[in-house]
Amino acid sequence: MARVDHLDATELRVFDDMTVEVALSIMAGAGVDHLLLCDGDDERTGSVSRAELAVHRESSAYTDHVRLRDVLGTPRPVLAPSSISL
């Protein structure tokens, strides 16, 4: 089961082991363009946008088992809540 923390109206956190498919589904359902990522220790590790995931989803190497941490590679800066628009 996917864990999604609703921190406030502009910030959704998910674990980085979530699949791209589930992340895209959550974004669509919540009507957001970004998710904040957390590692297994619940520490923020970065963020991901719907557009970034769409690019990976269209890749010929993509499968529905690809996890967020696999497509993002190195840790990235976390978006500030004010920079996420709904």
Coordinates of N, CA, C and O in Angstrom, one line a residue, residues 6 13 18-21 24-29 31-33 39 45 47 50-52 58 60 64 70 86:
H6 N -0.5 13.9 3.9 CA -1.0 15.2 3.6 C -0.6 16.2 4.6 O -1.1 16.2 5.7
R13 N 3.8 14.3 0.4 CA 5.1 13.6 0.6 C 4.8 12.1 0.3 O 3.8 11.6 0.8
M18 N 8.2 4.3 -4.2 CA 6.9 4.3 -4.9 C 7.2 4.1 -6.4 O 8.1 4.7 -6.9
T19 N 6.3 3.4 -7.1 CA 6.5 3.3 -8.6 C 6.0 4.6 -9.2 O 5.2 5.4 -8.7
V20 N 6.6 4.8 -10.4 CA 6.2 5.9 -11.2 C 4.7 5.9 -11.5 O 4.0 7.0 -11.4
E21 N 4.1 4.8 -11.8 CA 2.7 4.7 -12.1 C 1.9 5.2 -10.9 O 0.9 5.9 -11.1
L24 N 2.2 9.0 -10.5 CA 1.4 9.7 -11.5 C -0.1 9.7 -11.1 O -0.8 10.7 -11.3
S25 N -0.5 8.5 -10.6 CA -1.9 8.4 -10.2 C -2.2 9.3 -9.1 O -3.3 10.0 -9.0
I26 N -1.3 9.4 -8.1 CA -1.6 10.2 -6.9 C -1.6 11.7 -7.4 O -2.5 12.5 -6.9
M27 N -0.7 12.1 -8.2 CA -0.7 13.5 -8.7 C -2.0 13.8 -9.4 O -2.5 14.9 -9.2
A28 N -2.4 12.9 -10.3 CA -3.7 13.2 -11.0 C -4.8 13.3 -10.1 O -5.7 14.2 -10.2
G29 N -4.9 12.4 -9.1 CA -6.0 12.4 -8.1 C -6.0 13.6 -7.2 O -7.1 14.1 -6.9
G31 N -4.5 16.4 -8.0 CA -4.5 17.7 -8.8 C -3.3 18.5 -8.6 O -3.3 19.7 -8.6
V32 N -2.1 17.8 -8.3 CA -0.9 18.5 -8.1 C 0.1 18.2 -9.2 O 0.0 17.2 -9.9
D33 N 1.1 19.0 -9.4 CA 2.2 18.8 -10.4 C 3.5 18.3 -9.8 O 4.4 17.9 -10.6
D39 N 12.9 9.3 2.0 CA 13.6 8.0 2.0 C 12.9 7.1 3.1 O 11.9 7.5 3.7
T45 N 14.2 13.8 0.5 CA 15.3 13.6 -0.4 C 15.2 14.4 -1.7 O 16.2 14.4 -2.5
S47 N 12.3 16.2 -4.9 CA 10.9 16.3 -5.4 C 10.9 15.8 -6.9 O 11.9 15.6 -7.5
R50 N 5.3 16.0 -12.4 CA 4.5 15.2 -13.4 C 5.2 15.1 -14.7 O 5.3 14.1 -15.4
A51 N 5.7 16.3 -15.2 CA 6.4 16.4 -16.5 C 7.6 15.5 -16.5 O 7.9 14.8 -17.5
E52 N 8.4 15.5 -15.4 CA 9.6 14.6 -15.4 C 9.2 13.2 -15.5 O 9.9 12.4 -16.2
E58 N 7.6 7.5 -21.1 CA 7.6 7.4 -22.5 C 8.9 6.7 -23.0 O 9.0 6.3 -24.2
S60 N 11.6 3.9 -23.9 CA 11.5 2.5 -24.3 C 12.0 1.5 -23.2 O 11.6 0.3 -23.2
D64 N 6.3 -0.8 -15.7 CA 5.5 -0.4 -14.6 C 6.1 -0.7 -13.2 O 5.5 -0.4 -12.2
D70 N 14.7 5.2 -8.8 CA 15.5 4.7 -10.0 C 15.5 5.7 -11.1 O 16.5 5.8 -11.8
L86 N -1.0 24.8 -7.2 CA -2.1 23.9 -7.5 C -2.9 24.3 -8.6 O -3.1 25.4 -8.9

